[in-house]
Structures are given as structure tokens and as C-alpha cells.
mmCIF file of C-alpha atoms and ligand atoms in Angstrom:
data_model
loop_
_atom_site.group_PDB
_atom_site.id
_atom_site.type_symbol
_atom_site.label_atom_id
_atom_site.label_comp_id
_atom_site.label_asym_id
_atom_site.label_seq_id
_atom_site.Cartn_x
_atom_site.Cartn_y
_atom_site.Cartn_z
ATOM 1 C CA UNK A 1 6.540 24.497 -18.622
ATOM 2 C CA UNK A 2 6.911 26.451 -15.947
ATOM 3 C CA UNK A 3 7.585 24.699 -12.734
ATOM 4 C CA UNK A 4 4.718 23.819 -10.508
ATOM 5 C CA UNK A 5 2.987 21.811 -13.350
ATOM 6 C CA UNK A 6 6.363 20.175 -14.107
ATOM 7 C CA UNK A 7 6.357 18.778 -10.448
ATOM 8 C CA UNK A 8 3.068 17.497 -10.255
ATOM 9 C CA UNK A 9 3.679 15.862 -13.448
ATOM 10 C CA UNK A 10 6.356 14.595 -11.691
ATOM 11 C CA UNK A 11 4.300 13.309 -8.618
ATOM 12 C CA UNK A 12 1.723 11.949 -11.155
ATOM 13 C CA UNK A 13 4.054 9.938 -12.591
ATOM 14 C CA UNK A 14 5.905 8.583 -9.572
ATOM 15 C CA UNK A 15 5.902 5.191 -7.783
ATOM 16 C CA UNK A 16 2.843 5.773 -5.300
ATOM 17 C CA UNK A 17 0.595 7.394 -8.124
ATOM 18 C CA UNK A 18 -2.779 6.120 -9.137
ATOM 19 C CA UNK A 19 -2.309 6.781 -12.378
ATOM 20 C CA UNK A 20 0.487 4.791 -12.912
ATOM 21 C CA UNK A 21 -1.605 1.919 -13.230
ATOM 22 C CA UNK A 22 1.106 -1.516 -12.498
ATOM 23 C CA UNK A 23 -1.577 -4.256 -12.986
ATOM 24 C CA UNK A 24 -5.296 -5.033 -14.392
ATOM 25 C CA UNK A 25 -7.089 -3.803 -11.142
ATOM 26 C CA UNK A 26 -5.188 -0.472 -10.891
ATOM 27 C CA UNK A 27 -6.196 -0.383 -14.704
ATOM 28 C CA UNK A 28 -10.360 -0.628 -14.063
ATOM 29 C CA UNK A 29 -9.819 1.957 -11.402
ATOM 30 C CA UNK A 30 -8.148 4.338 -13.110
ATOM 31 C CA UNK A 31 -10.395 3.686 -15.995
ATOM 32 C CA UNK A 32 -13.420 4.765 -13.781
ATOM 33 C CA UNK A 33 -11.750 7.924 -12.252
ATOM 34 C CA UNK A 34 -10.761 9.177 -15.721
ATOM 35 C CA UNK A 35 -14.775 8.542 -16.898
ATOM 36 C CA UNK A 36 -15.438 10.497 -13.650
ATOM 37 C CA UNK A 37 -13.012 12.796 -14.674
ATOM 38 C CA UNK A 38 -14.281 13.461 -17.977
ATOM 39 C CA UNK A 39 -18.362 13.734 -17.459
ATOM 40 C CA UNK A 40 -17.680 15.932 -13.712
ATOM 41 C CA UNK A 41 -15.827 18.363 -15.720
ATOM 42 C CA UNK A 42 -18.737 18.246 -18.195
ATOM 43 C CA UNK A 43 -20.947 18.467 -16.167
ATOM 44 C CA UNK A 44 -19.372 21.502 -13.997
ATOM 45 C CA UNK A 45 -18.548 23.324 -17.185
ATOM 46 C CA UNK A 46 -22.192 22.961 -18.246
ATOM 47 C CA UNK A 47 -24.333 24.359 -15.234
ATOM 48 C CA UNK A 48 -21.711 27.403 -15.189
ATOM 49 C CA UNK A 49 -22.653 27.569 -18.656
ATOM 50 C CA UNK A 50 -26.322 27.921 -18.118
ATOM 51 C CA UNK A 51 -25.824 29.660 -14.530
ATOM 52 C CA UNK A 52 -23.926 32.431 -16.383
ATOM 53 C CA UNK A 53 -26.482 32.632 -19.081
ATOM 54 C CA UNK A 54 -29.750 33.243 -16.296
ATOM 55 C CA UNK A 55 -27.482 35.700 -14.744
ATOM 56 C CA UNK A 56 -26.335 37.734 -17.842
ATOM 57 C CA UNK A 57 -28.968 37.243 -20.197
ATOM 58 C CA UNK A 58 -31.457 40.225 -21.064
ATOM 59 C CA UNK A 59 -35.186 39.889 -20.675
ATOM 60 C CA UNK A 60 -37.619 42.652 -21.963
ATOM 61 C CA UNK A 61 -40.991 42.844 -19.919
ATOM 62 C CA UNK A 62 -43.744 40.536 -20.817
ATOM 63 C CA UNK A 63 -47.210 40.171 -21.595
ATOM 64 C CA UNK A 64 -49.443 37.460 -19.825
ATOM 65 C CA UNK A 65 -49.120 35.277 -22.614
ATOM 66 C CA UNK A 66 -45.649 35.282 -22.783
ATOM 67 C CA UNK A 67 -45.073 34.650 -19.215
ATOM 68 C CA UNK A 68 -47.099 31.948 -19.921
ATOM 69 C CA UNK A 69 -45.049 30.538 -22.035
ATOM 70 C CA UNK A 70 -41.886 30.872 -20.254
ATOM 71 C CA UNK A 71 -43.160 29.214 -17.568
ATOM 72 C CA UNK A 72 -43.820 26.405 -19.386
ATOM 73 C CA UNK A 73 -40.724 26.471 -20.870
ATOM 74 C CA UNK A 74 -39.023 27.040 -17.324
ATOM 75 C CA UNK A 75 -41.102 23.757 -16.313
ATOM 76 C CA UNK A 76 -39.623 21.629 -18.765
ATOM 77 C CA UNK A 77 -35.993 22.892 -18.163
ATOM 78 C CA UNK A 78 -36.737 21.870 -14.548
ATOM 79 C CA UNK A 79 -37.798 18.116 -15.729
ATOM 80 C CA UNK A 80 -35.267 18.029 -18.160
ATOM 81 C CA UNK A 81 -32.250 19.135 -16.011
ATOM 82 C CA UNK A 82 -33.228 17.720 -12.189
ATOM 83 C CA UNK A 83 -34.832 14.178 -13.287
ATOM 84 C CA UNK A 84 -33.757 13.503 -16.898
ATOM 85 C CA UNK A 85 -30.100 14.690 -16.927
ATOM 86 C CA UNK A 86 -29.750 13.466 -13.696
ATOM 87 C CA UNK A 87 -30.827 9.371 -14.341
ATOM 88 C CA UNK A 88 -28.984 9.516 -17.852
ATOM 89 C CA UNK A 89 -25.638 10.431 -16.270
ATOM 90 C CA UNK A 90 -25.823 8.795 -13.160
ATOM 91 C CA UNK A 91 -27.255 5.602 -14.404
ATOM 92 C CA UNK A 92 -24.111 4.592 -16.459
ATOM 93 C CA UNK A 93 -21.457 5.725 -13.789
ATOM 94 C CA UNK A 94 -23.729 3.330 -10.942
ATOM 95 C CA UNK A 95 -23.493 0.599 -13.329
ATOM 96 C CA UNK A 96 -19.398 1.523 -14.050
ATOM 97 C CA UNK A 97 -18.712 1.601 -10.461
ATOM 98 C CA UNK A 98 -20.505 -1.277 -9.894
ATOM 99 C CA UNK A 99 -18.932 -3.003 -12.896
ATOM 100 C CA UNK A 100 -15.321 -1.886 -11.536
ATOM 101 C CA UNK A 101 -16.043 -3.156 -7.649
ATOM 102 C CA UNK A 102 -17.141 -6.455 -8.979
ATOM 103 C CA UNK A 103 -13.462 -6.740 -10.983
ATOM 104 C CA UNK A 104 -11.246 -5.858 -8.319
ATOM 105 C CA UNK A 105 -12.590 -7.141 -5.159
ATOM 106 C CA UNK A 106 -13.214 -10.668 -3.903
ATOM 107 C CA UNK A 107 -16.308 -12.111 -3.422
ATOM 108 C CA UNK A 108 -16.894 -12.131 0.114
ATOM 109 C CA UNK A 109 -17.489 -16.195 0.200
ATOM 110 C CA UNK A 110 -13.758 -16.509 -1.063
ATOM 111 C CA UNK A 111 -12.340 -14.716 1.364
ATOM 112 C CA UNK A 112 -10.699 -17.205 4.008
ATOM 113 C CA UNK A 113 -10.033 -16.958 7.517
ATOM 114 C CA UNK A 114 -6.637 -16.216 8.245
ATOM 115 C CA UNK A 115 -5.116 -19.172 9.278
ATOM 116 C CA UNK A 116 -6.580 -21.448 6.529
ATOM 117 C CA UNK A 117 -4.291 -22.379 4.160
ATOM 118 C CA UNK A 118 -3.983 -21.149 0.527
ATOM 119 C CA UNK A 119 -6.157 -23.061 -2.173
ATOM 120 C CA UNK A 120 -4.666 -24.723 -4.807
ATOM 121 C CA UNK A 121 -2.803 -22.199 -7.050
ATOM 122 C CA UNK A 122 -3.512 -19.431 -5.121
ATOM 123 C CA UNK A 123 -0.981 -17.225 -4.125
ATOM 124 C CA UNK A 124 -0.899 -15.597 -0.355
ATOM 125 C CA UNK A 125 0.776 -13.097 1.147
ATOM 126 C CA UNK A 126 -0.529 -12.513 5.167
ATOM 127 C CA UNK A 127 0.102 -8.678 5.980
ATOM 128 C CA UNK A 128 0.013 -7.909 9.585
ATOM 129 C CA UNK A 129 -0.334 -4.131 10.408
ATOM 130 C CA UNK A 130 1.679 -3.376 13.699
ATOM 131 C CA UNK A 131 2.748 -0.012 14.974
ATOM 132 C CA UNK A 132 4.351 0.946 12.590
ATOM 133 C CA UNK A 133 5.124 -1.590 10.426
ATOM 134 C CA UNK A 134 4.662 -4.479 8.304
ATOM 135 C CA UNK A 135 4.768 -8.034 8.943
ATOM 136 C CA UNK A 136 4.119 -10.133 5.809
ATOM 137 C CA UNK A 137 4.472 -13.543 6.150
ATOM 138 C CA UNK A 138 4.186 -15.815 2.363
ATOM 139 C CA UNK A 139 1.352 -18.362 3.369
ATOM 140 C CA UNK A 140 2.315 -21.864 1.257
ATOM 141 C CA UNK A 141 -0.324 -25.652 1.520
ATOM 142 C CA UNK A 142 2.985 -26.455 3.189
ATOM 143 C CA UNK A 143 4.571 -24.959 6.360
ATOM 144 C CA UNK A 144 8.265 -25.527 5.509
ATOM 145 C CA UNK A 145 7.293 -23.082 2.599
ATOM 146 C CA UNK A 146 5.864 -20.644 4.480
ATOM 147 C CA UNK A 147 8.643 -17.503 5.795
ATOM 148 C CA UNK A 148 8.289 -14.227 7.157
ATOM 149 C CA UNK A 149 9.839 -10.573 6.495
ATOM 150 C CA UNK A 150 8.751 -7.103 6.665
ATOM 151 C CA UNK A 151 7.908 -3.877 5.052
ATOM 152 C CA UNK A 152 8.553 -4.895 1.278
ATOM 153 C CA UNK A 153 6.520 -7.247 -0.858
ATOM 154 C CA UNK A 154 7.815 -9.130 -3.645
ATOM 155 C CA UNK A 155 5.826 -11.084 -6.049
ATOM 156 C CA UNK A 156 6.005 -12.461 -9.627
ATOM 157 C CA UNK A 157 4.797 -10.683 -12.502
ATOM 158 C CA UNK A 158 1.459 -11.434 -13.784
ATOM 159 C CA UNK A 159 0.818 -13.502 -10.800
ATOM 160 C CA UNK A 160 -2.409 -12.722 -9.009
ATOM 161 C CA UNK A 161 -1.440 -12.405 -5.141
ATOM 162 C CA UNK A 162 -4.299 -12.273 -2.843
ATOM 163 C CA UNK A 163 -3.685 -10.238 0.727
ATOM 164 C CA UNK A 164 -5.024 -11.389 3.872
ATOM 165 C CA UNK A 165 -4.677 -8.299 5.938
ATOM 166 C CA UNK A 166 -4.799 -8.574 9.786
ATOM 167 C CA UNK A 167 -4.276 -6.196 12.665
ATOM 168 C CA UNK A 168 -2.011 -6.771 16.046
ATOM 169 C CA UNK A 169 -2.838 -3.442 17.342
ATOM 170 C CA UNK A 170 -4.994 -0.846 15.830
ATOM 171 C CA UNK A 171 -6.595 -0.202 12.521
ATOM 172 C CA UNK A 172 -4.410 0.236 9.634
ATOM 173 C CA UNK A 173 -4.938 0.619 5.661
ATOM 174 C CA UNK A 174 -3.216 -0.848 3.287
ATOM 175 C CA UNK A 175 -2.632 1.166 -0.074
ATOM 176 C CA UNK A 176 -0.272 0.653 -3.049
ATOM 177 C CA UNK A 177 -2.256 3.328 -5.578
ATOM 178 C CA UNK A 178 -0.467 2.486 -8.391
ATOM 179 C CA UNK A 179 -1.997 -1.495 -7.990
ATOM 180 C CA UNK A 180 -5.145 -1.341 -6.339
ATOM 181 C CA UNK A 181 -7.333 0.843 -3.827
ATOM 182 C CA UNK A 182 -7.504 0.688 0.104
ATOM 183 C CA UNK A 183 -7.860 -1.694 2.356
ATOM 184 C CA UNK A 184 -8.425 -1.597 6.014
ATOM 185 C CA UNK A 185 -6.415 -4.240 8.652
ATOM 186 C CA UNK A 186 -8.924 -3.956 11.209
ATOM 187 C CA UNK A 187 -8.180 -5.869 14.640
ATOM 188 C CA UNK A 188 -10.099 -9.690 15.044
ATOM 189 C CA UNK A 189 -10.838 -9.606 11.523
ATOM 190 C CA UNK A 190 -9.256 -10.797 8.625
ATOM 191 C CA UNK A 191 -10.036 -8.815 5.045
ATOM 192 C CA UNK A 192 -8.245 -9.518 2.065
ATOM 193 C CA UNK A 193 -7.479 -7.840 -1.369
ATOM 194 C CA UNK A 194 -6.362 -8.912 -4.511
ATOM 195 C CA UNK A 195 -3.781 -7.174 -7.265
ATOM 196 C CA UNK A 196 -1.526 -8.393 -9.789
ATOM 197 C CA UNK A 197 1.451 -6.226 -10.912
ATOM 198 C CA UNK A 198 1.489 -6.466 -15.167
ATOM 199 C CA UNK A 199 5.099 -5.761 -15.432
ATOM 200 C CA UNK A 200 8.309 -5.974 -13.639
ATOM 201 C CA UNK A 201 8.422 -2.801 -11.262
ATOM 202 C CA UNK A 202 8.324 -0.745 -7.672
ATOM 203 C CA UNK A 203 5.316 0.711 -6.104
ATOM 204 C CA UNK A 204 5.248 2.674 -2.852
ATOM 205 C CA UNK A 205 2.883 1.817 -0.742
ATOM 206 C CA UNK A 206 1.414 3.807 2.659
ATOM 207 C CA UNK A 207 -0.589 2.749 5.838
ATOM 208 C CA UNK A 208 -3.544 4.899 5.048
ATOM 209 C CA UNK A 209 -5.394 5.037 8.242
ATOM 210 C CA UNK A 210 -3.861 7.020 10.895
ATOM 211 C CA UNK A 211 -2.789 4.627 13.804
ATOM 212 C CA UNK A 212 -0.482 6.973 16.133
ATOM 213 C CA UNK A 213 2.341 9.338 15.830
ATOM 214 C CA UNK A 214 4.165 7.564 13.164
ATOM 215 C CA UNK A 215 1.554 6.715 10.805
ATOM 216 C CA UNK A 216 3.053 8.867 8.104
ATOM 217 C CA UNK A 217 6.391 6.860 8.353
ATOM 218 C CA UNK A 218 4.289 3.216 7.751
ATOM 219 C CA UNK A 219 5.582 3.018 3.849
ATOM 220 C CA UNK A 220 6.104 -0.394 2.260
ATOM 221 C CA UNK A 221 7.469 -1.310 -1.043
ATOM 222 C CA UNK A 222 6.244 -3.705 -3.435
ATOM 223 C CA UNK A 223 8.353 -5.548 -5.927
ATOM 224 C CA UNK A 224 7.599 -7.178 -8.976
ATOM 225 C CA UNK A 225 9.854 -9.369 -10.601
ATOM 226 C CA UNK A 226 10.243 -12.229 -13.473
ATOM 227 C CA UNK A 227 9.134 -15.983 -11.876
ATOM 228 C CA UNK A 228 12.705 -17.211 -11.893
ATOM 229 C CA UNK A 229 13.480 -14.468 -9.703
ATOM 230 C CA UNK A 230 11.593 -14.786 -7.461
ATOM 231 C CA UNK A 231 11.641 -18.341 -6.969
ATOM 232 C CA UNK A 232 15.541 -17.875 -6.295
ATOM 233 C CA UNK A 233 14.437 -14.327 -4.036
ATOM 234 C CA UNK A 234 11.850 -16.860 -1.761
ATOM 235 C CA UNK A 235 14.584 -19.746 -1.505
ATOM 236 C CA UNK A 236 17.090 -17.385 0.151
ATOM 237 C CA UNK A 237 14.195 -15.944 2.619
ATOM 238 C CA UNK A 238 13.200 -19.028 3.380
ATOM 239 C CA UNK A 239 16.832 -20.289 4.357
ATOM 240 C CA UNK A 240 18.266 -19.541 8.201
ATOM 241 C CA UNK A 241 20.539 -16.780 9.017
ATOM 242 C CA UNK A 242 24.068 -17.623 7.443
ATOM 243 C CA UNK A 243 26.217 -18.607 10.196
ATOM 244 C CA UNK A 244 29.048 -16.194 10.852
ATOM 245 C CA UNK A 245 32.321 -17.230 8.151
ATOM 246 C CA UNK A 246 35.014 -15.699 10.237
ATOM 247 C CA UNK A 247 35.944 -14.705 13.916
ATOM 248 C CA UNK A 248 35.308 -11.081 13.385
ATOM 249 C CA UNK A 249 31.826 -11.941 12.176
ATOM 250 C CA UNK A 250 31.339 -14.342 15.293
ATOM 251 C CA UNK A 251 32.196 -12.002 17.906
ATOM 252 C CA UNK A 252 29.826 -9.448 16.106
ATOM 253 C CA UNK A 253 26.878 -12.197 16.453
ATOM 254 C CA UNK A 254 27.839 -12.220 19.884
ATOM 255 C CA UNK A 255 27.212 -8.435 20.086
ATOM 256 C CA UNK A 256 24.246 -8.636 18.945
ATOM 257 C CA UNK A 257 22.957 -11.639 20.700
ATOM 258 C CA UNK A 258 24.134 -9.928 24.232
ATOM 259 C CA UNK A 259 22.279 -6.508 23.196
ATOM 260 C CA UNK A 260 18.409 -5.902 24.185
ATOM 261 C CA UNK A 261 17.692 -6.388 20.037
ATOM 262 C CA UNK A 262 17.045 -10.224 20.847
ATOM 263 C CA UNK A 263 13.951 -9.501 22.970
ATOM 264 C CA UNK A 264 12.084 -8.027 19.945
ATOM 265 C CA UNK A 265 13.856 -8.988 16.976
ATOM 266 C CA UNK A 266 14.344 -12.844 15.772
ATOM 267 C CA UNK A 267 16.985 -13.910 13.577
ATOM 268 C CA UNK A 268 16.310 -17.347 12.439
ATOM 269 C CA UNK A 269 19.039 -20.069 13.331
ATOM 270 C CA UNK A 270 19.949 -18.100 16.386
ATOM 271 C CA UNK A 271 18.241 -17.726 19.829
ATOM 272 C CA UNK A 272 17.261 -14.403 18.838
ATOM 273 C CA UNK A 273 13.141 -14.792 18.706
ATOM 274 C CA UNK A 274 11.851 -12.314 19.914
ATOM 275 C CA UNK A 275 8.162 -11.170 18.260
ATOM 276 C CA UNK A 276 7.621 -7.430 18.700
ATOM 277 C CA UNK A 277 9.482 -5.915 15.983
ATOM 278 C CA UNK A 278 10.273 -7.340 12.504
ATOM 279 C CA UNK A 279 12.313 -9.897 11.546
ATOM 280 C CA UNK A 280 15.758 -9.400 11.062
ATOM 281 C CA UNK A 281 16.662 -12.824 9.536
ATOM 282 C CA UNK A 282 17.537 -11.156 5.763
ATOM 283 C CA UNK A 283 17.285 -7.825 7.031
ATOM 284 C CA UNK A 284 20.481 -7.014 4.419
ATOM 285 C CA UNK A 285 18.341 -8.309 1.741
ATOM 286 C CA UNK A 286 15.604 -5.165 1.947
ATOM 287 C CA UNK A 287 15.421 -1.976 0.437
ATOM 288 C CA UNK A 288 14.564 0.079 3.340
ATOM 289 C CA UNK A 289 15.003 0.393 7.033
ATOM 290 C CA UNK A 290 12.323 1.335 9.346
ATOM 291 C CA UNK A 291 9.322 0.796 7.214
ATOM 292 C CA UNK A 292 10.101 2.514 3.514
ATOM 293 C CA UNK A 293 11.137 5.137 6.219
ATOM 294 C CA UNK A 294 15.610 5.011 5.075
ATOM 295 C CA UNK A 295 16.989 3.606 2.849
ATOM 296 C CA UNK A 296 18.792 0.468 4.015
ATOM 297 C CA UNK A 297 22.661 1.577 3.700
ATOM 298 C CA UNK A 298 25.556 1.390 6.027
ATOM 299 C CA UNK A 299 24.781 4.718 7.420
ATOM 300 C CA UNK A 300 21.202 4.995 8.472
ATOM 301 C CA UNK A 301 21.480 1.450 9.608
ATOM 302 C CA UNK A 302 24.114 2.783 12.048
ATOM 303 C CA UNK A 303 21.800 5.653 12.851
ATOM 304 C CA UNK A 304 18.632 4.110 13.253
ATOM 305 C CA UNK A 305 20.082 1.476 15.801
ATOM 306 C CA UNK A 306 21.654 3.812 17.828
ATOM 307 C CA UNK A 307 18.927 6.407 18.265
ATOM 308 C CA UNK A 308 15.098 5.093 16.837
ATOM 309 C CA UNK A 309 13.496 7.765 18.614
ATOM 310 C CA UNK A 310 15.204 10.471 17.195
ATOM 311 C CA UNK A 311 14.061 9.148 13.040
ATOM 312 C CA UNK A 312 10.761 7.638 14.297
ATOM 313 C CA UNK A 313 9.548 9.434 17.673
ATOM 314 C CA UNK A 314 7.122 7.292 19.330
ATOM 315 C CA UNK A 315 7.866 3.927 17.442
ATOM 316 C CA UNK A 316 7.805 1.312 19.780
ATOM 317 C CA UNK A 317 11.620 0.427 18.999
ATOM 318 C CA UNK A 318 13.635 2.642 22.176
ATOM 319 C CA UNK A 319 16.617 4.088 21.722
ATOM 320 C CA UNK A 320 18.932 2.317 23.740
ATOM 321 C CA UNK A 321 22.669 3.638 24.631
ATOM 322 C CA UNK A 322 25.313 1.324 23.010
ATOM 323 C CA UNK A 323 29.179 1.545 23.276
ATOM 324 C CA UNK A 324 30.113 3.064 19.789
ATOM 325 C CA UNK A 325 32.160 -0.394 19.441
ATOM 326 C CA UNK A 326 29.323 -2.370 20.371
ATOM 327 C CA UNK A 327 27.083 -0.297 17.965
ATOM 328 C CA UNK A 328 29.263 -0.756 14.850
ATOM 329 C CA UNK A 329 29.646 -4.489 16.090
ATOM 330 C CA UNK A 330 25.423 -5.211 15.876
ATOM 331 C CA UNK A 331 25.732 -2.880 12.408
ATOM 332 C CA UNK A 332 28.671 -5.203 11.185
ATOM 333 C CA UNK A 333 26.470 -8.117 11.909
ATOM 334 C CA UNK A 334 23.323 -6.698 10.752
ATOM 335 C CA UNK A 335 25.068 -6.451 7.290
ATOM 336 C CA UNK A 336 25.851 -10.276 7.091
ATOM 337 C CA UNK A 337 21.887 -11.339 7.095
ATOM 338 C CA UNK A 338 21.770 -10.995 3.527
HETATM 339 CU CU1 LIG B 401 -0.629 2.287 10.169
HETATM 340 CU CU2 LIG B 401 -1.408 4.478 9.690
#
């Protein structure tokens, strides 16, 4: 295989496909598109077929009663191809589409207001779109279950999590292709979405909606992982910041709690609490840095706090000049919220 089919194998086949279906509703939709698939081509192949034929063919001259005849003929080709062929492949794809909507969506009745809390044995995750970012905060019947993070969903397998999506700014869409379709966060409104990941796994997912210069670098992952696991995963998010073990670690807390990161960034179980960027309270804890935008090592950590605006131009995170000593000390510290 030569290589361009290789790579979009490749891409096919990679965490933010659609045909990597993770879960039941990624399942009906692909189901439908491959249906699609299958009777478009048909279809296409089929009117090329008979356009080649009218253009090709050979016709001799004809007598009156012949042309006759083929006008007849040409009338019922007409009927047959523009109302009957029409109805009897349209007709089952309506009802499939309709069929596959009614699967993976919500009823509209069941979908709460935002600030409700979830029903009984219903699990929800509230996903705030910000520029450009994600807040998701795990919604519990009671508050001292509740916790917050950012850019990276995990959930148990087989579970069915329900999305309440929300808005602080402008509209965003939320897409993981390889577990469900789009969904628009639209400001003062709360829409919601439902998927359920089959089998442990990552998907990628993308804002989908362009909401300003860094909409491209609005990624999210989702993780899905045994029940045990995630139990133990929640307990630690849930928990405070880890107090600093050693002096080293103290005077880097100190760092950071002098440094402008307070006034946007909270670490619980400090005075950091500030609202307008994410939560940095496990920050260690998370794959990526910046939205699905770095991965979260030593390095990039270093070089997204020192210069945002040089990874993320026009993210609402400045870059603000910091002492290479004090720099290392916030990265140092940044590596303890775990
Ligand atoms: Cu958020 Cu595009």
C-alpha cells in the first residue's frame, strides 16, 4: 500500500475517528453513515450508469410509431426514476435517521436545567465551554461529592454519562466522534448529550464551533476506565491540594501563591481561588496542558507558564515575565498537585 491510503487508514483508525465507534451511540451512528455510505455510492454509480448510456448509446431514425413508443417508454422512465426510486430509497433512510436520533439523543422533557441535581442513578458531568477550554465539573445528589477539573473526562465503562453543556462566553461544540455526534454549548442555555464508552479507552475530543483565535487548540480527552478505577480516580479529585511535605516544597507554594497565577487559577486548600482559568488543584494528575493542546510533562509545563502567548496566541492566559528561579519554583510546585 502505497502511502497516502496507509495514512488515512491511519487517521481512520485513530482516537478522534468516527469510525472507531467506543460506545452504543457512536455504534447507531456509524451504522447509519455506513447505510448512507453504501446506497449514495449506489445510487451515484447508477445514474452515471444510465447518464453514460443516453450519451453513448446509438439511435437509428424513427418512424411516427416508434417515436411513439419511446415516448411512452421515456414517460415511464421519468415516473419510475423521479417519484418511484426516489420514495423507495428515501423512505427507509428518513425512517433510519429518525430511528438513530431517537437512540442517541435525550428526550427534550429529560433534559434538566443546569443547576438541578442529578436523578437517582444518573450520572452527570457539567461541561462549561470557556475560551478556550474546558471546565467540567462531576454533578453528585450531594455537594461534598461534587469536584471540578478541566479539559479531560473520565468515566466508567459501560456507564451511561449524561453532559449538561453550558457556555461562559461564546458558542462552543462539543465533539468526541469516536462516542457520539455534536453538541453545541450555547450561552443562557443549558443542552445536554448522552454517550457511554463500551470499553476501557481514549478518545480525542474538539470544540467544534469556532469561538476565536484558538478554537483549533480547544481539544479534550476522554477516559474510560474499569468502576474501581475510577471510584479511586474521583476520591483523589475530590480531596484538597496535598499540603507541601518538605521546606523546598513550601517555599515553592509560596512562589506560586505570590505570582499573578492566584487571580485566575484556584488550588483547593490554599487561598488560591481565582475563577478565570482552570483549576489547578490536581493539575499533575492530567494528561495534557493547555486544553489537549501539550502534553503535560516537565518541559512544556515550564514553557507554557513562562510564555502562553507564544503556544496559544490570544488565549486569555498572558504571558507574564517570571525570574527563571521563580518560574522553575511555580513548575516545582505545579508538579506536587498530583
Ligand atoms: Cu470552542 Cu471552538
Amino acid at each position: 500500500m502505497s502511502a497516502l491510503p496507509l495514512a488515512a487508514l491511519r487517521q481512520a483508525v485513530a482516537p478522534q475517528s468516527a469510525l472507531r465507534a467506543g460506545g452504543p451511540e457512536a455504534e447507531q451512528i456509524g451504522l447509519l453513515w455506513n447505510v448512507l455510505l453504501v446506497v449514495g455510492t449506489a445510487v451515484t454509480v447508477g445514474v452515471l450508469a444510465f447518464l453514460a448510456y443516453a450519451l453513448f448509446r446509438r439511435r437509428g431514425d424513427a418512424d411516427e410509431t416508434q417515436g411513439d413508443r419511446r415516448m411512452r417508454a421515456g414517460v415511464r422512465w421519468m415516473v419510475a426514476g423521479g417519484v418511484v426510486l426516489p420514495i423507495v430509497v428515501l423512505m427507509p433512510i428518513l425512517v433510519l435517521t429518525m430511528r438513530t436520533l431517537g437512540a442517541v439523543t435525550l428526550p427534550s422533557r429529560t433534559v434538566a436545567s443546569a443547576d438541578e441535581p442529578p436523578a437517582p442513578g444518573e450520572f452527570v458531568v457539567e461541561v462549561t465551554g470557556r475560551q478556550y477550554w474546558w471546565e467540567v465539573r462531576y454533578r453528585a445528589r450531594r455537594p461534598d461529592l461534587e469536584f471540578e477539573t478541566a479539559n479531560e473526562l473520565r468515566v466508567p465503562v459501560g456507564r451511561r454519562v449524561v453532559v449538561r453543556l453550558r457556555s461562559r462566553d461564546v458558542i462552543h461544540s462539543f465533539w468526541v466522534p469516536g462516542l457520539q455526534g455534536k453538541m453545541d454549548l450555547v450561552p443562557g442555555r443549558t443542552n445536554a448529550l448522552v454517550f457511554t464508552a463500551a470499553r476501557p479507552g481514549r478518545w480525542r475530543g474538539q470544540c467544534a464551533e469556532f469561538c476565536g483565535a484558538q478554537h483549533a487548540k480547544m481539544a479534550f480527552t476522554v477516559v474510560a476506565e474499569p468502576a474501581a478505577e475510577w471510584q479511586a480516580w474521583a476520591a483523589r479529585q475530590r480531596a484538597d491540594a496535598r499540603p507541601p511535605a518538605d521546606p523546598a516544597t513550601r517555599a515553592a507554594q509560596g512562589a506560586f501563591l505570590n505570582s499573578g497565577c492566584v487571580l485566575c487559577h484556584a488550588v483547593r486548600g490554599t487561598p488560591a481561588r481565582g475563577d478565570a482559568g482552570p483549576d489547578l488543584t490536581h493539575l499533575a494528575s492530567r494528561l495534557t496542558l493547555a486544553a489537549g493542546t501539550l502534553p503535560n510533562t516537565r518541559g512544556h509545563l515550564t514553557g507554557w507558564v513562562a510564555d502562553p502567548q507564544s503556544i496559544k496566541p490570544g488565549s486569555l492566559m498572558p504571558s507574564v515575565p517570571l525570574e527563571p528561579r521563580t518560574l522553575h519554583a511555580i513548575v516545582r510546585y505545579l508538579e506536587t498537585l498530583d
